[in-house]
Amino acid sequence: MVTPAVRMFRRVEGLFCVYKPSGVHWKLVRDNIETNLLKGINAAPSQPCPQEIRFLAHPGSDTEAPKGLTLSVASVPVLSKHPLVTGPKFDSIQVGVGHRLDAFSSGVLVLAVGNGNKYLNDLYKTRITRDYTLEGEFGTATDDFSHMGRVVERSTYDHITQDKLNKVLAMLQGANQKALLMYSNVDMRSQEAYEMAVMGLLGPEGKSQPILTGLRCIRFQPPNFTLEVQCLNETQKFLRKVVHEIGLELRSNAVCKGVRRTRDGPFTLQDALTHHHWTVSDVMQAIKQYNSSMKKKKYSKSQTKTSGLQPVEENTPACQQNETNEGAMGAGGIK
């Protein structure tokens, strides 16, 4: 018989995302969520203790001639099945982590519970992109490209303008677009490459070097600036190095003050659960919303394919009707 704890566990199997704060290791986030899920699932109301029939012995009364025992039938609980004897239903839960964030980065962190780990692997096989916002500062260079590293050089930045910054960003994006095509292993002159590009499936096969698919400046207040980045197969260290290289291209220096992931595939900041919502009920609700959104996307795609084929079917009778009208007009002309 399925217990309430098992039913609750089946409802938390799936994919969801949380917001990882800066300064916290991703393992601590995972362990915290795993502990909260275990407490919530094991706190589910347990089923009543099963009963069994037993013959209980009672001492005979003094009035009875033969002294002995009398037996009575009674229903008693099976103590071996009592929750205090069996202990919690679950002692561990498999919580998988998607594309990880280092300790000094923040943002969307995708997690999977139970069978959701299989869906997590399938998700990252589809060459999904991720969005970041990078906080940079001109004028300083450090040994690890972050503002907390050891300063190795200082330089001026008064000559940097937003136009110059945009030109450098466009140059970097163009170089990465060429790398994206090179790692795709598809002939760019083929029909297959065209169809994959139209459907947004053009990307590197398997693991490749980090690639920037989008790069733009959304705030420019020297010495501070903010970049919005879209990328594949990246690491946070690579993104900090990008900020450093941008400073060098502008004949200055730059350090990265913050890395924040705003999107990981279909998961955005609006879907991320904050620390106060890392509970069983909130996780179940997040998984339910993700599953429903995926169903809607699949339905919309099927409707799009159907609507794309529908005009062809509608045009055929129209052509036939035009041919009939032309034939009638021709017959009228002959008359």
mmCIF file of C-alpha atoms in Angstrom, residues 50-178:
data_model
loop_
_atom_site.group_PDB
_atom_site.id
_atom_site.type_symbol
_atom_site.label_atom_id
_atom_site.label_comp_id
_atom_site.label_asym_id
_atom_site.label_seq_id
_atom_site.Cartn_x
_atom_site.Cartn_y
_atom_site.Cartn_z
ATOM 1 C CA PRO A 50 -2.349 -2.233 11.354
ATOM 2 C CA GLN A 51 -4.276 -4.478 13.715
ATOM 3 C CA GLU A 52 -3.960 -8.196 14.318
ATOM 4 C CA ILE A 53 -6.104 -10.753 16.116
ATOM 5 C CA ARG A 54 -4.664 -12.346 19.221
ATOM 6 C CA PHE A 55 -5.879 -14.672 21.934
ATOM 7 C CA LEU A 56 -5.192 -13.068 25.268
ATOM 8 C CA ALA A 57 -5.002 -15.183 28.417
ATOM 9 C CA HIS A 58 -6.813 -14.119 31.581
ATOM 10 C CA PRO A 59 -6.532 -15.845 34.949
ATOM 11 C CA GLY A 60 -9.655 -17.839 35.866
ATOM 12 C CA SER A 61 -11.983 -16.816 38.701
ATOM 13 C CA ASP A 62 -11.880 -18.505 42.126
ATOM 14 C CA THR A 63 -15.408 -19.900 41.733
ATOM 15 C CA GLU A 64 -14.364 -22.098 38.821
ATOM 16 C CA ALA A 65 -13.452 -25.643 39.799
ATOM 17 C CA PRO A 66 -10.508 -26.289 37.567
ATOM 18 C CA LYS A 67 -8.035 -23.555 38.140
ATOM 19 C CA GLY A 68 -6.429 -22.367 34.904
ATOM 20 C CA LEU A 69 -6.519 -19.736 32.232
ATOM 21 C CA THR A 70 -9.300 -18.442 30.043
ATOM 22 C CA LEU A 71 -8.659 -17.096 26.531
ATOM 23 C CA SER A 72 -10.309 -14.048 24.998
ATOM 24 C CA VAL A 73 -10.105 -12.752 21.411
ATOM 25 C CA ALA A 74 -8.806 -9.185 21.013
ATOM 26 C CA SER A 75 -7.597 -6.893 18.209
ATOM 27 C CA VAL A 76 -4.245 -5.295 19.072
ATOM 28 C CA PRO A 77 -1.901 -3.020 17.048
ATOM 29 C CA VAL A 78 1.130 -4.497 15.313
ATOM 30 C CA LEU A 79 3.896 -2.727 17.179
ATOM 31 C CA SER A 80 6.541 -3.790 14.654
ATOM 32 C CA LYS A 81 4.824 -1.526 12.090
ATOM 33 C CA HIS A 82 4.585 1.458 14.417
ATOM 34 C CA PRO A 83 6.308 4.630 13.072
ATOM 35 C CA LEU A 84 8.364 4.924 16.235
ATOM 36 C CA VAL A 85 9.755 1.442 15.529
ATOM 37 C CA THR A 86 10.172 1.584 11.721
ATOM 38 C CA GLY A 87 11.587 5.124 11.719
ATOM 39 C CA PRO A 88 11.239 7.676 8.874
ATOM 40 C CA LYS A 89 10.122 6.423 5.473
ATOM 41 C CA PHE A 90 12.974 8.169 3.597
ATOM 42 C CA ASP A 91 16.506 8.580 4.880
ATOM 43 C CA SER A 92 17.929 10.135 1.695
ATOM 44 C CA ILE A 93 16.745 11.835 -1.501
ATOM 45 C CA GLN A 94 18.695 12.162 -4.724
ATOM 46 C CA VAL A 95 18.898 15.870 -5.557
ATOM 47 C CA GLY A 96 20.806 16.625 -8.761
ATOM 48 C CA VAL A 97 22.320 19.974 -9.735
ATOM 49 C CA GLY A 98 22.344 21.443 -13.234
ATOM 50 C CA HIS A 99 24.938 23.886 -14.560
ATOM 51 C CA ARG A 100 26.734 24.972 -11.409
ATOM 52 C CA LEU A 101 27.564 28.384 -10.035
ATOM 53 C CA ASP A 102 30.742 29.080 -8.114
ATOM 54 C CA ALA A 103 30.687 30.500 -4.605
ATOM 55 C CA PHE A 104 30.975 34.154 -5.692
ATOM 56 C CA SER A 105 28.207 33.996 -8.333
ATOM 57 C CA SER A 106 24.476 34.246 -7.846
ATOM 58 C CA GLY A 107 21.300 33.582 -9.778
ATOM 59 C CA VAL A 108 19.292 30.711 -11.187
ATOM 60 C CA LEU A 109 20.380 27.212 -10.143
ATOM 61 C CA VAL A 110 18.440 24.284 -11.626
ATOM 62 C CA LEU A 111 17.828 21.245 -9.406
ATOM 63 C CA ALA A 112 16.256 17.846 -9.976
ATOM 64 C CA VAL A 113 14.674 15.366 -7.552
ATOM 65 C CA GLY A 114 14.391 11.611 -8.109
ATOM 66 C CA ASN A 115 13.449 10.766 -11.689
ATOM 67 C CA GLY A 116 13.875 14.430 -12.560
ATOM 68 C CA ASN A 117 17.621 13.786 -12.872
ATOM 69 C CA LYS A 118 16.943 11.921 -16.119
ATOM 70 C CA TYR A 119 14.996 14.906 -17.461
ATOM 71 C CA LEU A 120 17.835 17.169 -16.329
ATOM 72 C CA ASN A 121 20.349 15.245 -18.440
ATOM 73 C CA ASP A 122 17.996 15.354 -21.434
ATOM 74 C CA LEU A 123 17.551 19.101 -20.964
ATOM 75 C CA TYR A 124 21.275 19.865 -21.151
ATOM 76 C CA LYS A 125 21.669 17.715 -24.264
ATOM 77 C CA THR A 126 19.543 20.203 -26.217
ATOM 78 C CA ARG A 127 22.274 22.894 -26.322
ATOM 79 C CA ILE A 128 20.379 25.388 -24.199
ATOM 80 C CA THR A 129 21.811 28.852 -23.674
ATOM 81 C CA ARG A 130 22.154 30.800 -20.443
ATOM 82 C CA ASP A 131 21.877 34.520 -19.720
ATOM 83 C CA TYR A 132 24.069 36.483 -17.303
ATOM 84 C CA THR A 133 24.483 40.040 -16.134
ATOM 85 C CA LEU A 134 28.097 41.027 -15.475
ATOM 86 C CA GLU A 135 29.036 43.992 -13.303
ATOM 87 C CA GLY A 136 32.373 45.486 -14.349
ATOM 88 C CA GLU A 137 34.633 48.316 -13.291
ATOM 89 C CA PHE A 138 37.319 50.018 -15.408
ATOM 90 C CA GLY A 139 40.723 51.036 -14.159
ATOM 91 C CA THR A 140 41.927 47.958 -12.249
ATOM 92 C CA ALA A 141 43.343 44.530 -13.104
ATOM 93 C CA THR A 142 43.596 41.623 -10.641
ATOM 94 C CA ASP A 143 45.157 38.184 -10.714
ATOM 95 C CA ASP A 144 41.788 36.345 -10.814
ATOM 96 C CA PHE A 145 39.826 38.949 -12.861
ATOM 97 C CA SER A 146 37.489 39.679 -9.903
ATOM 98 C CA HIS A 147 37.375 42.728 -7.642
ATOM 99 C CA MET A 148 38.447 40.589 -4.662
ATOM 100 C CA GLY A 149 41.710 39.436 -6.242
ATOM 101 C CA ARG A 150 45.172 40.867 -5.791
ATOM 102 C CA VAL A 151 45.588 44.103 -7.745
ATOM 103 C CA VAL A 152 48.326 43.791 -10.363
ATOM 104 C CA GLU A 153 47.789 46.960 -12.420
ATOM 105 C CA ARG A 154 45.904 50.242 -12.452
ATOM 106 C CA SER A 155 45.155 52.414 -15.468
ATOM 107 C CA THR A 156 43.083 55.364 -16.637
ATOM 108 C CA TYR A 157 39.668 55.045 -18.232
ATOM 109 C CA ASP A 158 38.657 58.632 -19.116
ATOM 110 C CA HIS A 159 39.066 57.931 -22.834
ATOM 111 C CA ILE A 160 36.476 55.109 -22.820
ATOM 112 C CA THR A 161 33.061 55.967 -24.285
ATOM 113 C CA GLN A 162 29.974 53.856 -24.737
ATOM 114 C CA ASP A 163 30.424 53.844 -28.505
ATOM 115 C CA LYS A 164 33.930 52.434 -28.153
ATOM 116 C CA LEU A 165 32.627 49.817 -25.728
ATOM 117 C CA ASN A 166 29.829 48.810 -28.112
ATOM 118 C CA LYS A 167 32.337 48.397 -30.971
ATOM 119 C CA VAL A 168 34.464 46.055 -28.857
ATOM 120 C CA LEU A 169 31.384 44.056 -27.835
ATOM 121 C CA ALA A 170 30.320 43.707 -31.470
ATOM 122 C CA MET A 171 33.798 42.501 -32.418
ATOM 123 C CA LEU A 172 33.794 39.870 -29.647
ATOM 124 C CA GLN A 173 30.328 38.686 -30.586
ATOM 125 C CA GLY A 174 31.316 38.336 -34.245
ATOM 126 C CA ALA A 175 34.370 36.259 -33.343
ATOM 127 C CA ASN A 176 32.250 33.979 -31.175
ATOM 128 C CA GLN A 177 29.652 33.578 -33.934
ATOM 129 C CA LYS A 178 32.382 32.205 -36.174
#
